[in-house]
PDB file of C-alpha atoms in Angstrom:
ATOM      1  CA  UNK N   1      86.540  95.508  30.701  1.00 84.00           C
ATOM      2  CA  UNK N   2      89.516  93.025  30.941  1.00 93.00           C
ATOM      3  CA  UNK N   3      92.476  94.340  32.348  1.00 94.00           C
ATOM      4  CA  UNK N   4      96.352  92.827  31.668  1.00 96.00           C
ATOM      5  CA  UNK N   5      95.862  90.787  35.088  1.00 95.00           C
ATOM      6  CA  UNK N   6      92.854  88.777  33.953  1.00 92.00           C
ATOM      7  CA  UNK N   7      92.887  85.150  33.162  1.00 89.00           C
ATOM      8  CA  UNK N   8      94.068  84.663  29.522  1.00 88.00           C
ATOM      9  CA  UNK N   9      92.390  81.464  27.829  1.00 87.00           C
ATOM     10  CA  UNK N  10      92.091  82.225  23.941  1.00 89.00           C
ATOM     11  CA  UNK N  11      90.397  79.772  21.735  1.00 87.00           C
ATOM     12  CA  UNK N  12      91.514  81.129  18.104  1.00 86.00           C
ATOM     13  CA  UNK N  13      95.154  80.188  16.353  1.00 88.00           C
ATOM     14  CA  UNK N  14      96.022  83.720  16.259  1.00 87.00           C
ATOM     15  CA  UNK N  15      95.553  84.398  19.338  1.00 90.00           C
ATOM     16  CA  UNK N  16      96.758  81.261  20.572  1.00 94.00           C
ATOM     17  CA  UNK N  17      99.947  82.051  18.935  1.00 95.00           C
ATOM     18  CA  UNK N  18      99.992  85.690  20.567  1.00 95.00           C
ATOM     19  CA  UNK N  19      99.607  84.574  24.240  1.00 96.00           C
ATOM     20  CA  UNK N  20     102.191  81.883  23.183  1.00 97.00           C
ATOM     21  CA  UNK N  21     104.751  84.470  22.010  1.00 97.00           C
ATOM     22  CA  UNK N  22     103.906  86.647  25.337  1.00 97.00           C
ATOM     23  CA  UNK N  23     104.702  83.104  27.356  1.00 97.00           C
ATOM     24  CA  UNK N  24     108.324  82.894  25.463  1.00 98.00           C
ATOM     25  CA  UNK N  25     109.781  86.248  25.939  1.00 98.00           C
ATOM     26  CA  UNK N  26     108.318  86.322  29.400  1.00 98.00           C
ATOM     27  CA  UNK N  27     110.329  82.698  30.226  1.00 98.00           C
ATOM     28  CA  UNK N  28     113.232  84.116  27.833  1.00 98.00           C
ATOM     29  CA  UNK N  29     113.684  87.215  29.532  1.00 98.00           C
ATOM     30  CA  UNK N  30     113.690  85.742  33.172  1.00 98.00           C
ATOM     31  CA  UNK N  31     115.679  82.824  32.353  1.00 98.00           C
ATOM     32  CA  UNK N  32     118.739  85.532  30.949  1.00 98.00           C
ATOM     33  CA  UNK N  33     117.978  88.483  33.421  1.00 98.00           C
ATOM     34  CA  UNK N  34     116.663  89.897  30.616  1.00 98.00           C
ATOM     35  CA  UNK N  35     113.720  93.120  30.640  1.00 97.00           C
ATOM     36  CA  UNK N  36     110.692  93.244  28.218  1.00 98.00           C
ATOM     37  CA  UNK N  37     107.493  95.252  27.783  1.00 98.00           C
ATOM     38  CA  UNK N  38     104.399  93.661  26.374  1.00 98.00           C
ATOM     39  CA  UNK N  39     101.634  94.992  24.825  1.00 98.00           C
ATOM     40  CA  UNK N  40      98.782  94.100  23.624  1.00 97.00           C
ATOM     41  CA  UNK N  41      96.688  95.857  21.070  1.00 96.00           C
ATOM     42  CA  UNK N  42      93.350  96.822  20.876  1.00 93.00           C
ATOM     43  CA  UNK N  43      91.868  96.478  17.178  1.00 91.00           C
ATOM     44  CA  UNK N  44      93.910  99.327  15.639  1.00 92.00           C
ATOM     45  CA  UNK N  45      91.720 101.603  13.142  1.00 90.00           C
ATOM     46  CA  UNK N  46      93.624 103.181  10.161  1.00 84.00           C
ATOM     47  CA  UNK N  47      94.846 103.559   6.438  1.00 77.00           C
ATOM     48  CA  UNK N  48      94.988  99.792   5.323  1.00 76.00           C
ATOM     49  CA  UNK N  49      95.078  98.817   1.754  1.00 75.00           C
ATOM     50  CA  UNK N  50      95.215  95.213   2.491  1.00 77.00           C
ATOM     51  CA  UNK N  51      92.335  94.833   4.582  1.00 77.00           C
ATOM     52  CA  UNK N  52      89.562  92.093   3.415  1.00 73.00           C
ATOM     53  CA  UNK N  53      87.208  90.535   5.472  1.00 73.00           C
ATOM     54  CA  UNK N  54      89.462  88.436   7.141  1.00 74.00           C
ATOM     55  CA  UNK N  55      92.157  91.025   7.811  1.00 76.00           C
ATOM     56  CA  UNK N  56      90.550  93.938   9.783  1.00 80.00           C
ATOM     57  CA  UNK N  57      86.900  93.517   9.042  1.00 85.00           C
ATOM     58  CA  UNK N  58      85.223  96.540  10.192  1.00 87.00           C
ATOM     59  CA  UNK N  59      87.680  98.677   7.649  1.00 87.00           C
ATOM     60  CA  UNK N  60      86.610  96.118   5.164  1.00 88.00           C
ATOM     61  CA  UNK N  61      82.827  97.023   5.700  1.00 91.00           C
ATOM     62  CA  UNK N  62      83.687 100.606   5.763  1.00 90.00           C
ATOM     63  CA  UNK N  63      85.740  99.871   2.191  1.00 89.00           C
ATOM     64  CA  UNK N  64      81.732  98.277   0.925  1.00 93.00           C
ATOM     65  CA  UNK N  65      79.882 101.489   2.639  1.00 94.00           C
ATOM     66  CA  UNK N  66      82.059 103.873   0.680  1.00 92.00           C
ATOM     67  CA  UNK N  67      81.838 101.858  -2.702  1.00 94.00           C
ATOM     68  CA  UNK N  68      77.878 101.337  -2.154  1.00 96.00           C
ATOM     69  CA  UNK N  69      78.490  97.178  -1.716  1.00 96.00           C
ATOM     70  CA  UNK N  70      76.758  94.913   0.887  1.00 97.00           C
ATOM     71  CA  UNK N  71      77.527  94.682   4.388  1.00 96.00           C
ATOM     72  CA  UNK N  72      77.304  91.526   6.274  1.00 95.00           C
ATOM     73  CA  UNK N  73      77.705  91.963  10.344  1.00 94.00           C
ATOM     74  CA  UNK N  74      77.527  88.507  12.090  1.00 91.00           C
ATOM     75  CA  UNK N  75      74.705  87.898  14.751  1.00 92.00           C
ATOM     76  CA  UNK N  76      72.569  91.472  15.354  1.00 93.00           C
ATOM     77  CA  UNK N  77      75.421  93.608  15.570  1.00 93.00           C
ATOM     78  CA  UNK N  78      75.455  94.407  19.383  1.00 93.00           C
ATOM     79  CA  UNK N  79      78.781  92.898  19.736  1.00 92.00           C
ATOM     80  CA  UNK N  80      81.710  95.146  20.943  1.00 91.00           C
ATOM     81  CA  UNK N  81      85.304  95.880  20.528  1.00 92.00           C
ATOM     82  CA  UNK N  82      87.901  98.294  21.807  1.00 94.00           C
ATOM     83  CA  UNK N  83      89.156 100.473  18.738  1.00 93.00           C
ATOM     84  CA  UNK N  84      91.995 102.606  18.539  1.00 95.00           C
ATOM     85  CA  UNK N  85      93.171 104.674  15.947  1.00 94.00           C
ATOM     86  CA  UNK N  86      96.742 103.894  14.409  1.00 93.00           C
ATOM     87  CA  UNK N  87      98.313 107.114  15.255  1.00 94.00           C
ATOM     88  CA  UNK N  88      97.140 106.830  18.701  1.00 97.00           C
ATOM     89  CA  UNK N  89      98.393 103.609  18.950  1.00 97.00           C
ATOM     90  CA  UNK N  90     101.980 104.640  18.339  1.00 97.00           C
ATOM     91  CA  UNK N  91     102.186 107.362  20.468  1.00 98.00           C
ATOM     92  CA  UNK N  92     101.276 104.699  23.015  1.00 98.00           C
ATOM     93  CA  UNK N  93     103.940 102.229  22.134  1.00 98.00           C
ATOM     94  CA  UNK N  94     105.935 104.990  22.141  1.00 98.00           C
ATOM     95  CA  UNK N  95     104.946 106.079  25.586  1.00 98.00           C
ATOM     96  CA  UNK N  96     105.226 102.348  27.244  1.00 98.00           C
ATOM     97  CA  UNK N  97     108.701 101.976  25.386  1.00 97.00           C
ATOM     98  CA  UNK N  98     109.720 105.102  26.926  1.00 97.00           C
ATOM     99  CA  UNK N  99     108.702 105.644  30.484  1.00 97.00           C
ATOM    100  CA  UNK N 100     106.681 102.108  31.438  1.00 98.00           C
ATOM    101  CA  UNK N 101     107.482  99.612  33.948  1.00 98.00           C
ATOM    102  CA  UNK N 102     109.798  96.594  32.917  1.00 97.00           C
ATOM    103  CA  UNK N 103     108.728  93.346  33.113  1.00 98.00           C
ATOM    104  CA  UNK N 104     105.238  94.504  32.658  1.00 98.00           C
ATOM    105  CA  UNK N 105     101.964  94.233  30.268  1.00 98.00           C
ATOM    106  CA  UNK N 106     100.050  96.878  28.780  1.00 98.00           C
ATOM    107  CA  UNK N 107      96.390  97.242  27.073  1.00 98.00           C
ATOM    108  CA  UNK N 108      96.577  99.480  24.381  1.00 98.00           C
ATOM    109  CA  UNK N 109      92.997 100.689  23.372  1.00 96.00           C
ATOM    110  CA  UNK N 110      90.319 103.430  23.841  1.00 93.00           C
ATOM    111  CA  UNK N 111      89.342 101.675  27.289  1.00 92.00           C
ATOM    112  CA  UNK N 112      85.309 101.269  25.655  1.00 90.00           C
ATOM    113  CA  UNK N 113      83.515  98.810  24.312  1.00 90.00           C
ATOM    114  CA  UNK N 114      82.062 100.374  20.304  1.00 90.00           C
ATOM    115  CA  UNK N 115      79.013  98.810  18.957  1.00 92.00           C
ATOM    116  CA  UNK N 116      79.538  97.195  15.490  1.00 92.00           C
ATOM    117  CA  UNK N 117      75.801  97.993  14.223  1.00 94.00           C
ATOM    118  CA  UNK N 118      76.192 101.420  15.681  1.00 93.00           C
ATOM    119  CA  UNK N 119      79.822 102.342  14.170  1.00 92.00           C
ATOM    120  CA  UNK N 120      78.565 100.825  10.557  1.00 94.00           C
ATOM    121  CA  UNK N 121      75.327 102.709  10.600  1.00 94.00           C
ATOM    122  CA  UNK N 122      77.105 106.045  12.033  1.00 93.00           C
ATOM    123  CA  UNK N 123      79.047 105.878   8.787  1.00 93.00           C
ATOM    124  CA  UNK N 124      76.625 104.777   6.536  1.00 95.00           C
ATOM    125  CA  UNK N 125      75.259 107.987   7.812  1.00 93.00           C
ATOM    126  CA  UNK N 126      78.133 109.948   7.364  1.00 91.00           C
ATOM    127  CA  UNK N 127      79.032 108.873   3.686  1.00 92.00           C
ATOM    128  CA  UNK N 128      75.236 108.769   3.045  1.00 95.00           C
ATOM    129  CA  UNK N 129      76.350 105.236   1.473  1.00 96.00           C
ATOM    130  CA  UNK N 130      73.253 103.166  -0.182  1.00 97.00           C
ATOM    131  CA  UNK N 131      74.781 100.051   0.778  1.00 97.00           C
ATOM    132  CA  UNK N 132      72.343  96.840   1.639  1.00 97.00           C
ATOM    133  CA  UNK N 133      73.350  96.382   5.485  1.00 97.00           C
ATOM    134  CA  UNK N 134      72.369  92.710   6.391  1.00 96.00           C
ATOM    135  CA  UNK N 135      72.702  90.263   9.658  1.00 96.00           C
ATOM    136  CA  UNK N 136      74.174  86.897   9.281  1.00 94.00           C
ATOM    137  CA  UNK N 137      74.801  83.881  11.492  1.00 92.00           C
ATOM    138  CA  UNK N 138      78.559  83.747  11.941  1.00 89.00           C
ATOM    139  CA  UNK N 139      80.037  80.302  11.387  1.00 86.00           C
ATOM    140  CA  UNK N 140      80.968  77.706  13.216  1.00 86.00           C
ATOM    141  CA  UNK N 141      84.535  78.695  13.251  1.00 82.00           C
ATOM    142  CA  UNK N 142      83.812  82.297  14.451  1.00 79.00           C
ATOM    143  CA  UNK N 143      81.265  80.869  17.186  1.00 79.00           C
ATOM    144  CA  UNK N 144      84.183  79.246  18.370  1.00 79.00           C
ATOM    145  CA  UNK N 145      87.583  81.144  18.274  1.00 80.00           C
ATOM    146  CA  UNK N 146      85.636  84.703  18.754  1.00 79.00           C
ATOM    147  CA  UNK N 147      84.900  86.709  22.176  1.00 81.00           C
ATOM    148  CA  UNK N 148      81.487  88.142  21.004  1.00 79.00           C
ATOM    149  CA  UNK N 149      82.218  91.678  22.861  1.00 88.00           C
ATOM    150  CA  UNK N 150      85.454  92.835  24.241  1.00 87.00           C
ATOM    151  CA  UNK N 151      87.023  95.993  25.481  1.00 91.00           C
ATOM    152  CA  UNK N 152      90.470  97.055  27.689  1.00 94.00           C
ATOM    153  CA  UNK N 153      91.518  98.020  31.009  1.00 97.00           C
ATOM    154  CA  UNK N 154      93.589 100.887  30.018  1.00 97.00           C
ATOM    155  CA  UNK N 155      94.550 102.420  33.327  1.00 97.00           C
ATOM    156  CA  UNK N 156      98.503 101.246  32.754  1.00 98.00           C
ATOM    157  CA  UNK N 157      98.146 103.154  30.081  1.00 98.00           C
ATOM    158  CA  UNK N 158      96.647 106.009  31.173  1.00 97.00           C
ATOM    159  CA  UNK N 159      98.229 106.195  34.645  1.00 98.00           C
ATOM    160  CA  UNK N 160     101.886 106.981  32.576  1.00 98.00           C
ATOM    161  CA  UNK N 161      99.962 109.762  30.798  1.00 97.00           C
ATOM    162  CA  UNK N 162      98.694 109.061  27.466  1.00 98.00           C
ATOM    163  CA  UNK N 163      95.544 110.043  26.885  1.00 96.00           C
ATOM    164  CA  UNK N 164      94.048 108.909  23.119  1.00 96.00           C
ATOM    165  CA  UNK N 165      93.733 111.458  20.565  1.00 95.00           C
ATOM    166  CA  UNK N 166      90.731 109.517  18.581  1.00 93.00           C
ATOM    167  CA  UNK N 167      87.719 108.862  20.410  1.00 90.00           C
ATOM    168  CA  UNK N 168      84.243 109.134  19.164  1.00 86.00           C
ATOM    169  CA  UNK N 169      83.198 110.238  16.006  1.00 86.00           C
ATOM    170  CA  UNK N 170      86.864 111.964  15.730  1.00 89.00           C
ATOM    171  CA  UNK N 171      87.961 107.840  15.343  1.00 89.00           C
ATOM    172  CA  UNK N 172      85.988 107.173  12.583  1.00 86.00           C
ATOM    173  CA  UNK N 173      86.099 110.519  10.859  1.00 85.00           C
ATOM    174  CA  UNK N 174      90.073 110.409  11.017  1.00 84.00           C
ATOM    175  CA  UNK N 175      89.344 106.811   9.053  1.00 80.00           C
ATOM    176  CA  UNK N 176      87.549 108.403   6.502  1.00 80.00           C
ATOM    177  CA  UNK N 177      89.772 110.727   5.937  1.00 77.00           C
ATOM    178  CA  UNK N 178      92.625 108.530   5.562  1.00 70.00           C
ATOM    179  CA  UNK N 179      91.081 105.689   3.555  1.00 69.00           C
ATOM    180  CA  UNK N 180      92.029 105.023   0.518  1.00 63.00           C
ATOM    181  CA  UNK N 181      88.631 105.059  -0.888  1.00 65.00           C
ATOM    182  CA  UNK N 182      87.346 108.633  -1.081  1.00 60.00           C
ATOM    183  CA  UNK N 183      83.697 109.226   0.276  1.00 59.00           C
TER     184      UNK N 183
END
């Protein structure tokens, strides 16, 4: 449960290049008397025709449950992340934009940690898909740049009001509904 306070010390480029960004407008804004709002998003769930397995993953292995393919999860599937469905995320940014504190940081997320072998098999269950689910050693790369598990602090977020609209199985039968492959 990290909150916007903790230590920040990512390993991957992209995220390397997010906390860098975060730096700039921070120094940018206090150098010209300038105000900003930062946040930073949990892994935002929703209707994605580009998605691959590079490019939001887990919709990518619910694209393969829905079409019957293969599913590869790296290590045994116990890691976590904090999901958050794309409507929910804008009425957040929304919220912050409107009524949060300047010069301030905000988690954007469902504030819990979701189980990757338990969200995968919950809609294998759901789409009563016949896809082959399988465990892999992630690479090198991933072993590196990746926090295995990871969920947000969101009581900013929640202390201005918002209160997510997706949680549960309501998340991932909202994703269903809105993918563009039909179960």
């Amino acid at each position: 449960n990290v909150r916007e306070d903790a230590p920040c010390d990512p390993k991957g480029f992209y995220s390397i290049t997010k906390r860098c960004a975060e730096q700039l407008l921070i120094s940018y804004c206090d150098t010209y008397n300038l105000h900003y709002r930062i946040l930073r998003l949990g892994n935002v769930i929703g209707n994605d025709p580009k998605t691959s397995a590079q490019k939001n993953a887990i919709l990518y292995m619910i694209g393969n449950l829905l079409e019957d393919k293969p599913v590869e999860i790296y290590g045994d599937g116990s890691q976590f992340r904090d999901y958050i469905h794309v409507n929910d995320c804008s009425r957040a940014i929304d919220t912050v934009t409107v009524i949060g504190s300047r010069n301030s940081i905000y988690n954007v997320g469902n504030g819990r940690g979701l189980r990757l072998r338990e969200i995968i098999e919950y809609i294998a269950y759901l789409t009563n898909s016949k896809s082959e689910i399988s465990f892999i050693e992630p690479g090198e790369f991933h072993k590196i740049v990746q926090t295995p598990s990871f969920y947000m602090d969101v009581t900013k977020l929640h202390n201005l009001g918002f209160v997510p609209e997706y949680t549960g199985e309501k998340l991932w039968q909202e994703s269903l509904r809105q993918s563009p492959i039909k179960p």
